[in-house]
Amino acid sequence: MKRRLRKKMLQKEIYLINESLVRNSYLADKYKNVRTMNGVIARLALPISNVGLKFRKSLLIKKIKRGDY
């Protein structure tokens, strides 16, 4: 039973990471041509954030595929 719950928690975390990636994509499009301070920060921070999120997601997916949860 606990194993099933841990798997669901991992799947939920992957779902939340996907939501964050979609939100970052939206913000990147929103600030693509904005020359204010927020636009500069968004253009620098969002790609770095996406790399971290994608890496974390890949680790979680590998963990689920191995059955190590």
Coordinates of N, CA, C and O in Angstrom, one line a residue:
M1 N 0.8 -1.2 0.0 CA 0.0 0.0 0.0 C 0.9 1.3 0.0 O 0.6 2.2 -0.7
K2 N 1.9 1.3 0.8 CA 2.8 2.5 0.9 C 3.5 2.7 -0.4 O 3.7 3.8 -0.8
R3 N 3.9 1.6 -1.1 CA 4.6 1.7 -2.3 C 3.7 2.3 -3.4 O 4.1 3.2 -4.2
R4 N 2.4 2.0 -3.4 CA 1.5 2.6 -4.3 C 1.3 4.1 -4.1 O 1.2 4.9 -5.0
L5 N 1.3 4.5 -2.8 CA 1.2 5.9 -2.5 C 2.4 6.7 -2.9 O 2.3 7.8 -3.3
R6 N 3.6 6.0 -2.7 CA 4.8 6.7 -3.1 C 4.8 6.9 -4.6 O 5.3 8.0 -5.1
K7 N 4.4 5.9 -5.3 CA 4.3 6.1 -6.8 C 3.4 7.2 -7.2 O 3.7 8.0 -8.1
K8 N 2.2 7.3 -6.6 CA 1.3 8.4 -6.9 C 1.9 9.7 -6.5 O 1.7 10.7 -7.2
M9 N 2.7 9.8 -5.4 CA 3.3 11.1 -5.1 C 4.3 11.5 -6.1 O 4.4 12.6 -6.5
L10 N 5.1 10.5 -6.6 CA 6.0 10.8 -7.7 C 5.3 11.3 -9.0 O 5.8 12.2 -9.6
Q11 N 4.2 10.6 -9.3 CA 3.5 11.0 -10.5 C 2.9 12.4 -10.3 O 2.9 13.2 -11.3
K12 N 2.4 12.7 -9.1 CA 1.9 14.1 -8.8 C 3.0 15.1 -9.0 O 2.8 16.2 -9.5
E13 N 4.2 14.8 -8.5 CA 5.3 15.7 -8.6 C 5.7 15.9 -10.0 O 6.0 17.1 -10.4
I14 N 5.7 14.9 -10.9 CA 6.0 15.0 -12.3 C 4.9 15.9 -12.9 O 5.2 16.8 -13.8
Y15 N 3.6 15.8 -12.5 CA 2.6 16.6 -13.1 C 2.8 18.1 -12.7 O 2.6 19.0 -13.6
L16 N 3.2 18.3 -11.5 CA 3.5 19.7 -11.1 C 4.6 20.3 -11.8 O 4.6 21.5 -12.2
I17 N 5.6 19.5 -12.1 CA 6.8 20.0 -12.9 C 6.3 20.3 -14.3 O 6.7 21.4 -14.8
N18 N 5.5 19.5 -14.9 CA 4.9 19.8 -16.2 C 4.2 21.1 -16.2 O 4.3 21.9 -17.1
E19 N 3.4 21.3 -15.2 CA 2.7 22.6 -15.1 C 3.6 23.8 -15.0 O 3.4 24.8 -15.6
S20 N 4.7 23.6 -14.2 CA 5.7 24.7 -14.1 C 6.4 25.0 -15.5 O 6.6 26.1 -15.8
L21 N 6.6 23.9 -16.2 CA 7.2 24.1 -17.5 C 6.3 24.8 -18.5 O 6.7 25.7 -19.2
V22 N 5.0 24.5 -18.4 CA 4.0 25.2 -19.3 C 3.9 26.7 -18.8 O 3.9 27.6 -19.7
R23 N 3.9 26.9 -17.6 CA 3.8 28.3 -17.1 C 5.1 29.1 -17.5 O 5.0 30.3 -17.9
N24 N 6.3 28.5 -17.4 CA 7.5 29.2 -17.8 C 7.5 29.4 -19.3 O 8.0 30.5 -19.7
S25 N 6.9 28.5 -20.1 CA 6.8 28.7 -21.5 C 5.9 29.9 -21.8 O 6.2 30.7 -22.7
Y26 N 4.8 30.0 -21.1 CA 3.9 31.1 -21.3 C 4.6 32.4 -20.9 O 4.5 33.4 -21.7
L27 N 5.3 32.5 -19.8 CA 6.0 33.7 -19.4 C 7.1 34.1 -20.4 O 7.3 35.3 -20.6
A28 N 7.8 33.1 -20.9 CA 8.8 33.4 -21.9 C 8.2 34.0 -23.1 O 8.8 35.0 -23.7
D29 N 7.1 33.6 -23.6 CA 6.4 34.2 -24.7 C 5.9 35.6 -24.4 O 6.0 36.5 -25.2
K30 N 5.4 35.7 -23.2 CA 4.9 37.0 -22.7 C 6.0 38.1 -22.7 O 5.8 39.2 -23.1
Y31 N 7.1 37.7 -22.2 CA 8.2 38.7 -22.0 C 9.3 38.7 -23.1 O 10.3 39.2 -23.0
K32 N 8.9 38.0 -24.2 CA 9.9 37.9 -25.3 C 10.4 39.2 -25.9 O 11.6 39.4 -26.1
N33 N 9.5 40.1 -26.1 CA 9.9 41.4 -26.6 C 9.8 42.6 -25.7 O 9.9 43.7 -26.1
V34 N 9.7 42.3 -24.4 CA 9.6 43.4 -23.4 C 11.0 43.8 -23.0 O 11.8 42.9 -22.7
R35 N 11.2 45.1 -23.0 CA 12.6 45.6 -22.7 C 12.7 46.1 -21.2 O 13.7 46.7 -20.9
T36 N 11.7 45.9 -20.4 CA 11.8 46.4 -19.0 C 12.7 45.4 -18.2 O 13.2 44.4 -18.7
M37 N 12.9 45.8 -17.0 CA 13.7 44.9 -16.1 C 13.1 43.5 -15.9 O 13.8 42.5 -15.9
N38 N 11.8 43.5 -15.8 CA 11.1 42.1 -15.7 C 11.4 41.3 -16.9 O 11.6 40.1 -16.8
G39 N 11.4 41.9 -18.1 CA 11.6 41.1 -19.3 C 13.0 40.6 -19.4 O 13.2 39.5 -19.8
V40 N 14.0 41.4 -18.9 CA 15.4 41.0 -18.9 C 15.6 39.8 -18.0 O 16.2 38.8 -18.3
I41 N 15.0 40.0 -16.8 CA 15.1 38.9 -15.8 C 14.4 37.6 -16.3 O 15.0 36.5 -16.1
A42 N 13.3 37.8 -16.9 CA 12.5 36.6 -17.4 C 13.3 35.9 -18.5 O 13.4 34.6 -18.5
R43 N 13.9 36.6 -19.4 CA 14.7 36.0 -20.5 C 15.9 35.3 -19.9 O 16.4 34.3 -20.5
L44 N 16.5 35.7 -18.8 CA 17.6 35.1 -18.3 C 17.3 33.9 -17.3 O 17.9 32.8 -17.4
A45 N 16.2 34.1 -16.5 CA 15.9 33.1 -15.5 C 15.1 31.9 -16.0 O 15.3 30.8 -15.5
L46 N 14.2 32.2 -16.9 CA 13.3 31.1 -17.3 C 14.0 29.9 -18.0 O 13.7 28.7 -17.7
P47 N 14.9 30.1 -18.9 CA 15.6 29.0 -19.5 C 16.4 28.2 -18.4 O 16.5 26.9 -18.5
I48 N 17.0 28.9 -17.5 CA 17.8 28.2 -16.4 C 16.8 27.3 -15.6 O 17.1 26.2 -15.2
S49 N 15.7 27.9 -15.2 CA 14.7 27.2 -14.5 C 14.2 26.0 -15.2 O 14.0 24.9 -14.6
N50 N 14.0 26.1 -16.5 CA 13.5 25.0 -17.3 C 14.5 23.8 -17.4 O 14.1 22.7 -17.3
V51 N 15.8 24.2 -17.4 CA 16.8 23.1 -17.4 C 16.7 22.3 -16.1 O 16.8 21.1 -16.1
G52 N 16.6 23.0 -15.0 CA 16.5 22.3 -13.7 C 15.3 21.5 -13.6 O 15.3 20.4 -13.1
L53 N 14.2 22.0 -14.1 CA 12.9 21.3 -14.0 C 13.0 20.0 -14.9 O 12.5 19.0 -14.5
K54 N 13.5 20.2 -16.1 CA 13.6 19.0 -17.0 C 14.5 17.9 -16.4 O 14.2 16.7 -16.6
F55 N 15.6 18.4 -15.8 CA 16.5 17.4 -15.2 C 15.8 16.7 -14.1 O 15.9 15.4 -14.0
R56 N 15.1 17.4 -13.2 CA 14.4 16.8 -12.1 C 13.3 15.8 -12.6 O 13.2 14.7 -12.0
K57 N 12.6 16.2 -13.6 CA 11.6 15.4 -14.2 C 12.2 14.1 -14.8 O 11.6 13.0 -14.6
S58 N 13.3 14.2 -15.5 CA 13.9 13.0 -16.0 C 14.4 12.0 -14.9 O 14.3 10.8 -15.1
L59 N 14.9 12.6 -13.8 CA 15.3 11.7 -12.7 C 14.1 11.0 -12.1 O 14.1 9.8 -11.8
L60 N 12.9 11.7 -12.0 CA 11.7 11.1 -11.4 C 11.2 10.0 -12.4 O 10.7 9.0 -11.9
I61 N 11.2 10.3 -13.6 CA 10.7 9.3 -14.6 C 11.6 8.1 -14.6 O 11.1 6.9 -14.6
K62 N 12.9 8.2 -14.5 CA 13.8 7.1 -14.4 C 13.5 6.3 -13.2 O 13.5 5.0 -13.2
K63 N 13.2 7.0 -12.1 CA 12.9 6.3 -10.8 C 11.7 5.5 -10.9 O 11.6 4.3 -10.4
I64 N 10.6 6.0 -11.6 CA 9.4 5.3 -11.7 C 9.6 4.1 -12.7 O 9.1 3.0 -12.4
K65 N 10.3 4.2 -13.7 CA 10.6 3.1 -14.7 C 11.4 2.0 -14.0 O 11.1 0.8 -14.3
R66 N 12.3 2.3 -13.2 CA 13.1 1.3 -12.5 C 12.3 0.6 -11.4 O 12.6 -0.4 -10.9
G67 N 11.2 1.3 -10.9 CA 10.4 0.8 -9.8 C 11.1 1.1 -8.5 O 10.8 0.4 -7.5
D68 N 11.9 2.1 -8.5 CA 12.6 2.5 -7.2 C 11.9 3.7 -6.6 O 12.3 4.8 -6.7
Y69 N 10.8 3.4 -5.9 CA 10.1 4.5 -5.2 C 9.6 4.0 -3.9 O 9.7 2.9 -3.5

